[in-house]
Amino acid sequence: MRELLMGDEAVALAAVHAGIGGAFSYPGTPSTEIFEYVAQQASKGEPVVARWSANEKVAYEEAMGMSYVGQRALVSMKHVGLNVAADPFMSSALTGANGGLVLAVADDPGMHSSQNEQDSRFYGQFAQIPVFEPSNQQEAYDLTREAFDISERFGIPVIVRLVTRLAHSRAVVATEPRAEARSRPRVSDWREWTLLPVNARRRFARLLELQPKLGDYATRSSYNQLRLRGPKGIIANGLANNYLNEAIGMDSDYSVLKLCVYPTPVPLVRELVGHCETITVIEEGYPFIERQLVGLLGVPGKRIRGKLDETLPLQGELTTEIVQKALGLPRATVAQCLEKIPSRPPQLCTGCPHCDTYSVIVEAAGTSVRPFFFSDIGCYSLAALPPYNAIDTCVDMGASISMAVGAAKAGAHPVVSTIGDSTFIHSGMSSLIAAAHDDLNMTVVILDNALVAMTGGQEVFATGEDLIKIVYGLGVPEEHIVRLKPVESAHEENLSLIRREIEHRGLSVIVSQRACIHAKRRAKEVPLRAPVEHALSG
Ligand SMILES: Cc1ncc(C[n+]2csc(CCOP(=O)(O)OP(=O)(O)O)c2C)c(N)n1
Ligand code: SF4
């Protein structure tokens, strides 16, 4: 079969065709569509479980559980999600995998919709497991299928790393017939998955013993391709190969190593370096290969060019034009035209409930003492901009409450934290327990818009009275759990209510309850598609 697929969809379909029992994820651009495509396949009758998880750590552990009992599992997330899942991820390299366990992680160079840039290849190296990095949608499909086989062959998890341009662009993909879903026998030795130090030492030794085999596998992989021609050498990773091919064409005299499977295939790198006088390393992401190549002292007699000597920029996405410039080739004119397009600042939708909530917070806060406004990641982060200017911090999911705890403990007042419902469930709840336990002098506003709006409107685990019950269950005094309806007609009432709770010398939680204006439309759509995609963070 041939299908027109986004990179994300190619990964999802490959996983379904590889016979996964389930897919687990927490939304985040540019990875969201991986899970949504699996969910779409499940709704068409594929025997696959697809359920959003409360956060990425939970998603990873759910996938581990499925692998442990012998079924194949896919877990997907955006790059910063892997920071949240890092704890089980790192230990899963020791437990290993039973049913194939594949982590699809989507990096966002250029920060199109993220709070930072990071390169997940380092996580693969850190955990000492294979990383597959497709250069196009066909490879996204093929390599994901191979990832499940390799995971089972070596008994370890495998990372499939995508980047935004690949995740969100489409190409025709030739697919293979679906494999029969097979369950592997249960793990017979309890010591494999029980990482008491005595077992963990043994499992770590096993992981170290695997390394030469993994290196050998990567060197032989047909996805790593070495083409020896002239004395000018190039190493390009994953998607960067597209920019390179566009810049130099297929018949150029450059010697090229196309790198898509890690651990780094050292013999191939050595062969290229031995053959060439200069090596230009073109990487989408950090200078990961380049650093390995240069080390502390460089390669005697060879010139290594790349991000470290500023031949290519250290920050942002690559483009064909950047690659052309790095190689001293004439620059295409397309980029010059694109540079002239004015940027459009993101905005909250007209009629958004967050607008009413923030206008009342700003008015209640007054002008004499500006509160310390701690906030979080979601559509509501846009309240950092005029006319609200009501956000002083936005760092990582869940940080608003924990940072407010730190500020309250330092004696600051007023301290106001704003957090969305999904972010609260993701990682705000655990911080609120401490605030409630010590009855800290701070005000938390939970923006309950009944869905995960910023990433396209996925469902939340708790909204309305269910959310109130969670807040109560975490120990917040009932008399300081306040419901607020963010509508213009209730403005005066809301104003006195927020003023009262900010003045209260203890913890208050105000739950602002009104659905996102896209909620009804979203409820009708299966599978879910994004009503808005903000350029701020997702
Ligand atoms: C660790 C991590 N995972 C996922 C994301 C992507 N992301 C950004 S905001 C957000 C949730 C926003 O939902 P909510 O808190 O309900 O606010 P809303 O957008 O609905 O206002 C997600 C999943 C992220 N930035 N960081
Ligand atoms: S998508 Fe919903 S929550 Fe986000 S800005 Fe628009 S109305 Fe507000």
XYZ file of C-alpha atoms and ligand atoms in Angstrom:
572
model
C 0.000 0.000 0.000
C 1.037 3.597 -0.550
C -0.253 6.332 1.742
C 0.306 10.055 2.116
C 1.529 10.420 5.698
C 3.058 12.957 8.046
C 6.241 11.796 9.764
C 4.249 11.422 13.007
C 1.607 9.335 11.221
C 4.234 7.152 9.575
C 5.627 6.290 13.019
C 2.121 5.581 14.338
C 1.116 3.387 11.401
C 4.393 1.473 11.553
C 3.771 0.778 15.233
C 0.262 -0.493 14.497
C 1.631 -2.633 11.649
C 4.351 -3.916 13.980
C 1.579 -5.381 16.119
C 1.630 -3.128 19.188
C -0.791 -3.839 21.981
C -1.004 -0.170 22.913
C 0.145 3.420 22.564
C 0.705 5.776 25.470
C 1.395 9.493 25.432
C 0.893 12.945 26.880
C 0.232 15.605 24.217
C 2.954 17.986 23.108
C 3.824 19.577 19.779
C 5.290 18.196 17.512
C 4.597 14.642 18.771
C 0.821 14.787 19.431
C -0.262 13.353 16.079
C 1.605 10.088 16.688
C -0.807 9.086 19.424
C -3.818 10.602 17.653
C -3.139 8.547 14.539
C -2.921 5.342 16.580
C -6.204 6.334 18.260
C -7.712 6.862 14.805
C -6.583 3.381 13.738
C -8.058 1.943 16.943
C -11.381 3.660 16.216
C -11.344 1.944 12.793
C -11.075 -1.456 14.441
C -7.335 -2.056 14.901
C -6.906 -4.108 18.095
C -4.803 -1.455 19.838
C -5.295 0.307 23.154
C -4.769 4.067 22.870
C -5.228 6.193 25.966
C -3.761 9.553 26.900
C -1.777 9.449 30.119
C -1.653 11.985 32.942
C 1.960 12.897 32.085
C 4.953 11.513 30.220
C 6.408 9.614 33.167
C 3.124 7.808 33.586
C 2.928 7.141 29.831
C 6.418 5.644 29.816
C 5.664 3.414 32.786
C 2.386 2.255 31.245
C 4.288 1.266 28.100
C 6.887 -0.526 30.241
C 4.125 -2.493 31.942
C 2.767 -3.612 28.575
C 6.247 -4.606 27.422
C 6.854 -6.464 30.673
C 3.817 -8.704 30.156
C 5.054 -9.496 26.649
C 3.283 -7.117 24.264
C 4.760 -4.481 22.020
C 4.197 -0.893 23.183
C 4.708 2.563 21.710
C 5.196 5.606 23.917
C 5.425 9.064 22.374
C 6.153 12.541 23.673
C 7.783 15.837 22.834
C 11.413 16.405 23.776
C 10.744 18.130 27.124
C 8.350 15.304 27.963
C 11.362 13.036 28.078
C 12.753 15.167 30.910
C 9.592 14.301 32.837
C 9.889 10.613 31.889
C 13.661 10.498 32.422
C 13.467 8.502 35.640
C 11.740 5.374 34.288
C 13.430 5.880 30.908
C 16.943 5.641 32.316
C 16.103 2.613 34.432
C 14.349 0.895 31.532
C 17.758 0.548 29.863
C 18.609 -1.755 32.779
C 15.344 -3.656 33.106
C 15.309 -4.010 29.349
C 12.238 -4.731 27.278
C 10.276 -7.944 26.869
C 7.671 -7.033 24.233
C 9.262 -4.448 21.894
C 9.355 -1.054 23.619
C 9.759 1.981 21.368
C 9.928 5.598 22.485
C 9.090 8.089 19.733
C 10.342 11.487 20.808
C 9.923 14.626 18.736
C 12.486 17.408 19.109
C 11.687 20.983 18.199
C 14.807 22.758 16.898
C 13.981 26.401 16.409
C 11.426 26.242 19.258
C 8.375 26.552 16.994
C 6.170 25.561 19.926
C 8.420 24.757 22.861
C 10.124 26.353 25.798
C 13.608 25.120 24.863
C 15.687 23.274 22.282
C 17.219 19.958 23.229
C 18.567 16.996 21.322
C 17.181 13.639 22.402
C 20.142 11.783 20.889
C 21.921 12.655 24.145
C 19.270 10.741 26.078
C 19.949 7.692 23.910
C 23.668 7.988 24.558
C 23.028 8.680 28.264
C 20.937 5.522 28.626
C 23.189 3.592 26.176
C 20.375 2.403 23.955
C 19.927 2.649 20.163
C 18.560 5.808 18.574
C 16.954 5.746 15.122
C 16.738 9.022 13.316
C 14.715 8.890 10.067
C 15.593 11.331 7.299
C 12.166 11.140 5.638
C 8.633 9.783 6.127
C 9.451 6.447 4.466
C 12.314 5.912 6.884
C 10.062 7.018 9.750
C 7.829 4.078 8.828
C 10.589 1.566 8.086
C 12.795 2.461 11.035
C 9.889 2.349 13.504
C 9.045 -1.163 12.347
C 12.676 -2.117 12.670
C 12.838 -0.482 16.112
C 10.358 -3.020 17.492
C 12.378 -5.934 16.103
C 15.638 -4.520 17.460
C 14.063 -3.835 20.840
C 13.125 -7.506 21.099
C 16.365 -8.776 19.582
C 18.553 -6.963 22.137
C 15.955 -6.799 24.910
C 16.189 -3.031 25.356
C 14.055 0.028 24.537
C 14.774 1.895 21.289
C 14.322 5.609 20.604
C 12.927 6.928 17.334
C 13.895 10.600 17.185
C 11.886 12.971 14.998
C 12.207 16.706 14.470
C 9.404 19.178 13.767
C 9.837 19.419 9.968
C 9.691 15.665 9.564
C 6.958 15.143 12.147
C 4.642 17.659 10.480
C 5.333 17.296 6.765
C 3.818 14.710 4.430
C 5.143 12.336 1.810
C 4.011 9.144 0.133
C 4.982 6.106 2.195
C 4.975 2.495 0.992
C 3.717 0.300 3.830
C 4.139 -3.407 4.527
C 1.409 -5.813 5.639
C 0.540 -5.783 9.327
C 2.485 -8.247 11.459
C 0.562 -10.691 13.593
C 0.454 -9.365 17.173
C 2.296 -11.945 19.265
C 2.665 -11.944 22.996
C 6.077 -12.995 24.283
C 6.345 -15.325 27.267
C 6.363 -13.655 30.650
C 9.694 -12.625 32.164
C 10.856 -15.709 34.044
C 13.507 -14.172 36.309
C 12.109 -11.684 38.858
C 15.594 -10.144 39.217
C 15.503 -8.683 35.701
C 12.867 -6.063 36.460
C 13.458 -5.584 40.166
C 16.229 -3.026 40.348
C 17.411 -3.585 43.866
C 21.104 -2.613 43.849
C 22.226 -6.240 43.707
C 20.138 -6.855 40.590
C 20.715 -3.424 39.082
C 24.486 -3.975 39.092
C 24.005 -7.191 37.129
C 21.606 -5.531 34.694
C 23.956 -2.590 34.161
C 26.789 -5.012 33.401
C 24.522 -6.635 30.811
C 23.812 -3.230 29.241
C 27.544 -2.518 29.036
C 28.185 -5.946 27.488
C 25.593 -5.168 24.823
C 27.385 -2.025 23.640
C 29.809 -3.627 21.124
C 26.904 -5.586 19.625
C 24.832 -2.419 19.314
C 27.788 -0.608 17.732
C 28.228 -3.471 15.272
C 24.528 -3.406 14.432
C 24.637 0.367 13.778
C 27.732 0.020 11.583
C 26.063 -2.631 9.442
C 22.696 -0.864 9.279
C 21.635 -0.068 5.719
C 20.257 3.258 6.989
C 23.811 4.475 7.703
C 25.266 5.038 4.240
C 28.834 5.932 3.350
C 29.616 7.292 -0.117
C 33.324 7.937 -0.750
C 34.149 10.402 -3.531
C 36.257 13.609 -3.342
C 38.417 14.967 -0.483
C 35.624 17.115 0.970
C 33.687 15.028 3.465
C 30.282 15.594 5.036
C 28.484 13.856 7.889
C 24.753 14.608 8.059
C 22.230 13.224 10.544
C 18.586 12.275 9.932
C 16.598 15.095 8.380
C 19.734 17.160 7.738
C 20.356 14.818 4.780
C 17.413 16.410 2.987
C 18.877 19.890 3.261
C 22.205 18.491 2.155
C 20.797 16.688 -0.885
C 18.925 19.806 -1.905
C 22.062 21.903 -1.510
C 24.562 19.673 -3.350
C 22.400 17.406 -5.530
C 22.923 13.667 -5.818
C 25.883 13.690 -8.228
C 28.257 15.962 -6.348
C 31.887 15.120 -5.650
C 31.461 15.306 -1.866
C 32.067 12.185 0.214
C 29.063 11.756 2.476
C 28.171 9.721 5.562
C 24.406 9.652 6.117
C 23.774 8.843 9.772
C 20.415 7.530 10.920
C 21.177 4.733 13.404
C 23.142 5.077 16.665
C 25.306 4.256 18.639
C 27.650 6.205 16.391
C 29.050 3.768 13.803
C 32.717 4.435 14.541
C 34.227 2.370 11.652
C 32.196 4.330 9.091
C 33.239 7.651 10.625
C 36.889 6.515 10.607
C 36.680 5.501 6.956
C 35.270 8.872 5.933
C 37.803 10.826 7.990
C 40.652 8.697 6.595
C 39.510 9.403 3.050
C 38.883 13.161 3.348
C 40.859 16.325 4.064
C 38.000 18.331 5.550
C 34.849 17.082 7.262
C 31.779 19.298 7.586
C 29.324 17.981 10.154
C 25.743 19.037 9.409
C 23.449 18.188 12.299
C 19.799 19.001 13.005
C 20.162 19.499 16.743
C 23.229 19.898 18.923
C 26.757 19.189 17.627
C 26.419 15.619 18.888
C 28.563 13.797 16.317
C 30.837 16.775 15.879
C 31.785 16.776 19.569
C 32.549 13.060 19.445
C 34.693 13.615 16.370
C 36.614 16.631 17.632
C 36.853 15.537 21.272
C 39.165 17.788 23.226
C 42.030 17.795 20.763
C 40.585 17.514 17.262
C 41.703 15.122 14.530
C 45.398 15.659 13.581
C 45.839 16.809 9.996
C 42.103 17.175 9.350
C 39.867 20.196 9.401
C 36.545 19.563 11.143
C 33.872 22.159 10.418
C 30.409 22.445 11.913
C 28.560 24.146 14.725
C 31.523 24.338 17.097
C 33.560 26.560 14.766
C 30.420 28.489 13.770
C 30.384 27.213 10.185
C 26.752 26.427 11.065
C 24.618 28.155 13.717
C 24.427 26.527 17.156
C 20.818 27.600 17.595
C 17.669 26.967 15.587
C 16.673 24.797 12.665
C 18.792 24.060 9.637
C 17.674 25.155 6.191
C 18.987 24.374 2.734
C 20.308 27.928 2.603
C 22.282 27.500 5.836
C 23.821 24.326 4.437
C 24.608 26.047 1.132
C 26.319 28.873 2.979
C 28.323 26.447 5.136
C 29.575 24.716 1.993
C 30.301 27.980 0.182
C 27.607 27.326 -2.443
C 25.359 30.022 -3.971
C 22.301 30.690 -1.794
C 18.780 29.969 -3.057
C 16.393 32.880 -3.211
C 13.427 31.215 -1.457
C 14.798 31.939 2.006
C 15.440 35.537 1.150
C 11.746 35.900 0.255
C 10.596 34.065 3.401
C 12.678 36.348 5.588
C 10.497 39.262 4.448
C 7.211 37.765 5.719
C 6.221 39.618 8.893
C 5.644 37.467 11.979
C 2.201 37.341 13.611
C 2.216 37.457 17.413
C 0.029 34.732 18.995
C -3.201 35.736 20.733
C -5.893 34.243 22.941
C -9.049 33.526 20.896
C -11.851 36.078 21.082
C -14.242 34.843 23.772
C -11.596 32.704 25.508
C -12.426 32.071 29.182
C -8.813 32.861 30.112
C -9.376 36.496 28.999
C -12.115 36.987 31.615
C -10.120 35.208 34.318
C -7.002 37.289 33.768
C -8.800 40.618 33.470
C -10.347 40.041 36.885
C -7.040 38.808 38.395
C -5.212 41.884 37.108
C -7.883 44.238 38.464
C -8.069 42.431 41.806
C -4.307 42.611 42.169
C -4.514 46.430 41.963
C -1.569 48.679 41.255
C 0.095 49.395 44.633
C 1.914 46.076 45.236
C 2.290 43.957 42.123
C 1.853 40.301 43.118
C 4.489 37.750 42.222
C 2.718 36.099 39.299
C 3.910 32.519 38.797
C 2.412 30.809 35.796
C 2.661 27.725 33.686
C 2.451 26.341 30.172
C -0.786 26.413 28.199
C -2.915 28.835 26.193
C -3.061 30.993 29.301
C 0.711 31.661 29.041
C -0.337 34.326 26.529
C -1.489 36.427 29.490
C 2.198 37.331 29.781
C 1.531 39.726 26.889
C -0.499 42.976 26.890
C -3.152 43.820 27.855
C -2.762 41.486 30.875
C 0.996 41.432 31.646
C 0.031 39.056 34.440
C 2.803 36.463 34.216
C 6.295 36.768 35.666
C 7.418 33.160 35.175
C 6.685 30.283 32.781
C 9.360 27.587 33.003
C 8.170 23.991 32.853
C 4.893 22.168 33.362
C 3.745 22.369 36.991
C 6.375 24.926 38.034
C 3.857 27.669 38.865
C 2.735 26.070 42.108
C 6.162 24.825 43.251
C 7.770 28.195 42.506
C 4.956 29.939 44.379
C 5.684 27.600 47.320
C 9.332 28.716 47.272
C 8.326 32.385 47.100
C 5.759 32.012 49.896
C 8.371 30.310 52.033
C 10.624 33.321 51.410
C 7.860 35.507 52.900
C 6.698 37.075 49.614
C 3.115 38.400 49.423
C 0.928 38.476 47.403
C 1.890 35.311 45.558
C -0.471 34.252 42.762
C -0.014 31.110 40.735
C -2.033 30.408 37.566
C -2.161 26.926 36.072
C -4.318 25.121 33.506
C -6.395 22.057 34.369
C -4.280 19.630 32.365
C -1.028 21.093 33.643
C -2.397 20.796 37.166
C -3.097 17.081 36.675
C 0.239 16.601 34.859
C 2.457 17.908 37.645
C 0.759 20.638 39.671
C -1.017 18.313 42.095
C 2.109 17.042 43.822
C 3.274 20.620 44.504
C -0.103 21.591 45.935
C 0.143 18.877 48.602
C 3.094 20.683 50.225
C 1.357 24.072 50.001
C -1.763 22.609 51.628
C 0.190 20.739 54.270
C 1.895 23.956 55.426
C -1.103 26.214 54.616
C 1.242 28.542 52.750
C 0.324 32.136 52.117
C -0.426 31.933 48.397
C -3.296 31.924 45.932
C -3.564 29.281 43.227
C -5.903 29.873 40.293
C -6.690 26.719 38.313
C -7.973 27.566 34.837
C -10.466 24.774 34.196
C -11.395 25.049 30.522
C -12.268 21.347 30.339
C -9.594 20.342 27.838
C -5.927 20.501 26.887
C -6.415 23.470 24.599
C -2.921 24.428 23.601
C -2.028 21.101 22.035
C -5.274 20.809 20.102
C -8.019 20.037 22.603
C -7.340 16.590 24.035
C -9.429 15.440 26.969
C -8.429 16.189 30.550
C -8.643 13.650 33.325
C -10.605 15.882 35.698
C -12.759 18.943 35.177
C -15.639 20.618 37.055
C -16.572 19.027 40.368
C -14.117 16.138 39.830
C -11.296 18.649 39.814
C -12.665 20.340 42.959
C -12.707 16.945 44.708
C -9.034 16.410 43.833
C -8.126 19.828 45.253
C -10.047 19.028 48.413
C -8.423 15.597 48.601
C -4.971 17.161 48.472
C -5.716 18.887 51.766
C -6.797 22.407 50.785
C -9.232 23.791 53.399
C -12.783 23.583 52.025
C -13.605 27.206 52.903
C -10.734 28.358 50.681
C -11.627 26.309 47.627
C -13.520 28.812 45.551
C -15.421 28.349 42.280
C -15.441 31.224 39.845
C -17.346 31.647 36.569
C -15.212 33.791 34.251
C -17.899 35.783 32.446
C -18.270 39.523 32.035
C -21.606 39.608 33.913
C -19.957 38.159 37.050
C -16.973 40.527 36.918
C -17.754 42.518 40.095
C -18.552 39.391 42.109
C -15.364 37.709 40.885
C -13.353 40.779 41.726
C -14.312 40.821 45.404
C -13.890 37.065 45.604
C -10.319 37.124 44.261
C -9.420 40.156 46.401
C -10.682 38.314 49.487
C -8.634 35.189 48.744
C -5.445 37.111 47.926
C -5.803 38.925 51.253
C -6.331 35.641 53.112
C -3.076 34.789 54.934
C -2.994 31.153 53.973
C -3.595 28.921 50.966
C -6.549 29.518 48.661
C -7.400 27.672 45.488
C -9.693 29.427 43.035
C -11.027 27.212 40.252
C -12.103 29.263 37.259
C -14.619 27.113 35.397
C -15.616 27.770 31.800
C -15.003 25.550 28.790
C -12.713 26.564 25.935
C -14.857 27.953 23.116
C -13.661 25.092 20.901
C -14.707 22.386 23.359
C -18.059 21.547 21.731
C -16.551 21.239 18.271
C -13.736 19.129 19.644
C -16.129 16.765 21.370
C -17.713 15.968 17.991
C -14.427 15.302 16.237
C -12.911 11.836 16.304
C -9.982 11.777 16.062
C -9.117 15.111 17.557
C -7.494 17.841 15.500
C -6.073 21.142 16.676
C -8.453 24.138 16.583
C -5.560 26.537 17.120
C -1.838 26.055 17.312
C -0.154 28.854 19.140
C 3.361 29.757 18.248
C 4.186 30.311 21.916
C 4.600 26.871 23.389
C 2.966 23.523 23.025
C 6.692 18.313 29.738
C 5.781 18.892 28.721
N 4.853 18.108 28.168
C 3.999 18.610 27.244
C 4.093 19.920 26.873
C 3.161 20.465 25.819
N 2.120 21.295 26.453
C 2.235 22.606 26.576
S 0.999 23.284 27.422
C 0.229 21.822 27.613
C -1.051 21.639 28.367
C -1.928 22.799 28.317
O -3.174 22.422 28.839
P -3.817 23.189 30.035
O -2.911 23.255 31.184
O -5.132 22.559 30.298
O -3.995 24.669 29.479
P -4.848 25.197 28.211
O -3.936 25.165 27.034
O -6.030 24.299 28.073
O -5.217 26.604 28.555
C 0.957 20.834 27.015
C 0.545 19.442 26.988
C 5.095 20.706 27.471
N 5.279 21.988 27.157
N 5.909 20.173 28.398
S -8.069 27.416 22.218
Fe -9.537 27.694 23.899
S -8.278 28.051 25.719
Fe -6.944 28.346 23.938
S -7.017 30.548 23.490
Fe -8.608 29.590 22.241
S -10.482 29.680 23.499
Fe -8.737 30.059 24.842
